[in-house]
C-alpha positions as a printed NumPy array, in Angstrom:
array([[22.338, 34.743, 40.742],
       [19.14 , 34.531, 42.979],
       [20.132, 37.308, 45.53 ],
       [21.382, 39.877, 42.956],
       [18.23 , 41.053, 41.186],
       [17.041, 44.572, 42.864],
       [20.647, 45.839, 41.989],
       [22.077, 43.765, 39.203],
       [21.641, 46.145, 36.286],
       [23.243, 49.137, 37.866],
       [25.761, 47.191, 39.367],
       [26.646, 44.97 , 36.494],
       [26.897, 48.207, 34.637],
       [29.447, 49.452, 37.057],
       [31.931, 46.355, 37.677],
       [32.382, 46.111, 33.756],
       [33.022, 49.601, 33.66 ],
       [30.439, 50.655, 31.395],
       [30.981, 48.115, 28.813],
       [27.884, 45.598, 29.385],
       [25.366, 47.934, 27.629],
       [27.717, 48.644, 24.629],
       [28.353, 45.06 , 24.519],
       [24.21 , 44.468, 24.651],
       [23.835, 47.17 , 22.542],
       [26.523, 45.79 , 19.429],
       [24.578, 42.379, 19.825],
       [20.911, 43.866, 19.633],
       [22.372, 45.621, 16.497],
       [23.137, 42.259, 14.778],
       [19.386, 41.284, 14.996],
       [18.266, 44.913, 14.068],
       [20.026, 45.328, 11.167],
       [19.987, 41.62 , 10.271],
       [16.829, 39.405,  9.281],
       [14.847, 40.552, 12.2  ],
       [11.933, 41.101, 10.135],
       [10.627, 37.576,  9.937],
       [ 8.956, 38.206,  6.652],
       [ 9.703, 36.338,  3.644],
       [ 9.531, 38.461,  0.286],
       [ 5.847, 39.224, -0.799],
       [ 4.225, 38.594,  2.7  ],
       [ 2.379, 41.045,  4.433],
       [ 4.748, 43.141,  6.997],
       [ 4.24 , 42.281, 10.327],
       [ 6.454, 42.124, 13.678],
       [ 9.05 , 39.69 , 14.126],
       [ 9.1  , 36.996, 16.862],
       [12.802, 37.157, 18.718],
       [13.676, 34.843, 21.56 ],
       [16.107, 36.037, 24.377],
       [17.643, 33.403, 26.105],
       [19.088, 34.04 , 29.539],
       [17.101, 36.835, 29.58 ],
       [17.849, 37.694, 33.237],
       [16.232, 40.952, 33.99 ],
       [15.013, 41.978, 30.233],
       [18.077, 44.177, 29.615],
       [18.305, 42.797, 25.965],
       [14.548, 41.847, 25.787],
       [13.921, 45.563, 26.289],
       [16.477, 46.776, 23.768],
       [15.284, 43.959, 20.991],
       [11.427, 45.238, 21.261],
       [12.58 , 48.92 , 21.204],
       [15.353, 48.456, 17.895],
       [13.347, 46.085, 16.369],
       [ 9.697, 46.676, 16.901],
       [ 9.67 , 42.919, 17.804],
       [ 7.529, 40.5  , 19.772],
       [10.075, 39.399, 22.39 ],
       [ 9.716, 36.196, 24.436],
       [12.784, 36.586, 27.226],
       [13.685, 32.739, 28.806],
       [15.793, 32.708, 32.08 ],
       [16.093, 29.979, 34.962],
       [16.324, 32.31 , 37.742],
       [13.071, 32.935, 38.675],
       [14.218, 36.127, 40.923],
       [15.608, 37.506, 37.698],
       [12.462, 37.382, 35.805],
       [10.603, 39.02 , 38.61 ],
       [13.05 , 41.988, 37.907],
       [12.802, 41.458, 34.428],
       [ 8.804, 41.617, 34.614],
       [ 8.983, 45.165, 36.786],
       [11.558, 46.427, 34.207],
       [ 9.03 , 45.758, 31.235],
       [ 5.942, 47.372, 33.033],
       [ 7.974, 50.397, 33.778],
       [ 9.236, 50.615, 30.197],
       [ 5.205, 50.185, 29.062],
       [ 6.581, 47.151, 26.935],
       [ 4.041, 44.187, 28.559],
       [ 1.967, 43.845, 25.548],
       [ 5.308, 43.017, 23.35 ],
       [ 7.582, 41.196, 25.556],
       [ 6.871, 37.921, 27.627],
       [ 8.979, 36.194, 29.759],
       [ 8.895, 32.49 , 30.862],
       [10.989, 30.464, 33.269],
       [12.697, 27.712, 31.111],
       [16.39 , 26.22 , 30.625],
       [18.475, 26.5  , 27.339],
       [18.912, 22.925, 26.997],
       [15.354, 21.981, 26.854],
       [13.382, 25.013, 25.221],
       [ 9.5  , 24.813, 25.899],
       [ 9.101, 26.073, 22.05 ],
       [ 7.831, 24.007, 18.77 ],
       [10.631, 23.822, 16.247],
       [11.49 , 27.165, 14.003],
       [ 9.067, 29.343, 16.339],
       [11.38 , 32.265, 16.124],
       [12.657, 34.625, 13.487],
       [15.766, 35.755, 15.441],
       [17.259, 34.559, 18.652],
       [19.94 , 36.356, 21.32 ],
       [21.664, 34.86 , 24.245],
       [23.871, 36.355, 26.756],
       [26.643, 34.638, 28.871],
       [25.084, 31.298, 28.415],
       [27.251, 28.835, 27.261],
       [29.743, 28.601, 30.109],
       [26.71 , 28.234, 32.46 ],
       [25.37 , 24.444, 30.8  ],
       [26.908, 21.103, 31.098],
       [26.722, 20.541, 27.11 ],
       [27.548, 23.604, 24.963],
       [27.054, 21.948, 21.912],
       [23.785, 20.04 , 22.729],
       [22.297, 23.743, 23.921],
       [23.617, 25.103, 20.608],
       [21.445, 22.52 , 18.767],
       [18.777, 23.157, 20.769],
       [18.417, 27.274, 20.013],
       [19.058, 26.092, 16.324],
       [15.861, 24.045, 16.726],
       [13.704, 27.069, 17.516],
       [15.174, 29.453, 15.049],
       [13.496, 29.597, 11.8  ],
       [15.568, 28.44 ,  8.497],
       [17.547, 31.632,  7.748],
       [16.954, 33.029, 11.132],
       [19.395, 35.549, 12.853],
       [21.118, 34.373, 15.991],
       [23.466, 36.684, 18.155],
       [25.309, 35.987, 21.054],
       [27.478, 38.002, 23.681],
       [30.289, 36.283, 25.709],
       [33.02 , 37.239, 27.843],
       [36.429, 36.068, 26.502],
       [40.214, 35.707, 27.975],
       [42.545, 38.186, 26.121],
       [44.633, 36.357, 24.047],
       [47.766, 38.912, 24.042],
       [49.934, 38.657, 27.112],
       [49.522, 42.269, 28.711],
       [45.991, 42.349, 28.264],
       [45.398, 38.763, 29.397],
       [47.515, 39.592, 32.913],
       [45.23 , 42.817, 33.38 ],
       [42.291, 40.557, 32.78 ],
       [43.603, 38.293, 35.36 ],
       [44.168, 40.924, 38.126],
       [40.908, 42.884, 37.301],
       [38.873, 39.808, 37.466],
       [40.778, 38.109, 40.478],
       [41.076, 40.82 , 42.303],
       [39.298, 43.949, 41.648],
       [36.002, 42.386, 40.496],
       [35.518, 40.802, 43.729],
       [36.552, 43.599, 45.944],
       [34.423, 45.901, 43.908],
       [31.346, 43.464, 44.193],
       [31.761, 43.27 , 48.095],
       [32.03 , 47.401, 48.364],
       [29.296, 48.046, 46.109],
       [26.985, 45.275, 46.602],
       [28.007, 43.1  , 49.633],
       [28.829, 39.496, 50.242],
       [26.287, 38.245, 47.401],
       [28.448, 40.252, 44.839],
       [31.646, 38.948, 46.424],
       [30.423, 35.354, 45.705],
       [29.897, 36.622, 42.198],
       [33.241, 38.405, 41.609],
       [35.032, 35.552, 43.254],
       [33.291, 32.967, 40.68 ],
       [33.132, 34.872, 37.38 ],
       [36.692, 34.695, 36.574],
       [37.485, 31.151, 37.076],
       [34.147, 30.057, 35.373],
       [35.223, 32.116, 32.451],
       [38.751, 30.901, 31.907],
       [37.33 , 27.45 , 32.91 ],
       [35.133, 27.5  , 29.694],
       [37.572, 28.59 , 27.142]])
């Protein structure tokens, strides 16, 4: 993902046929309508603190800040993606509410029970031990906090599965090459087998 950040958000939206933004809004909605206030009954009102893991260019972090009024910490492994995320946060004027840090989901640099809510996007198929990663995510979430995730799946019904295979193995790589050049061709070739392998 290192060469992708400058056009990542635009091309991801095009290559996923406009669905990526809709999926992210649905995930953020789980936090916005869930236990994202971070307040116990009887406490004074105050902002929640939400962790966004695999934050990338901060697309989810920006939505979380806008829809929950929370302070948001974004974590990602790829520094280039985070640099683009910092630019996106600055453009939105939300630098006072969103902090982006480099880190691994498998070893988060935060104490236990630090966050009122947590999101992660397209994460578990990139880690060596998904169960251990989920345990680590749960470690930093306060008891009773809300965790929401977004991931691709392989459609179970034959027609949609065949359509999905055709799209991910042929159309997605070709579209990536046409719109983004060789780096996006490589991503397109990688994603379908990676998603299938995960499932």
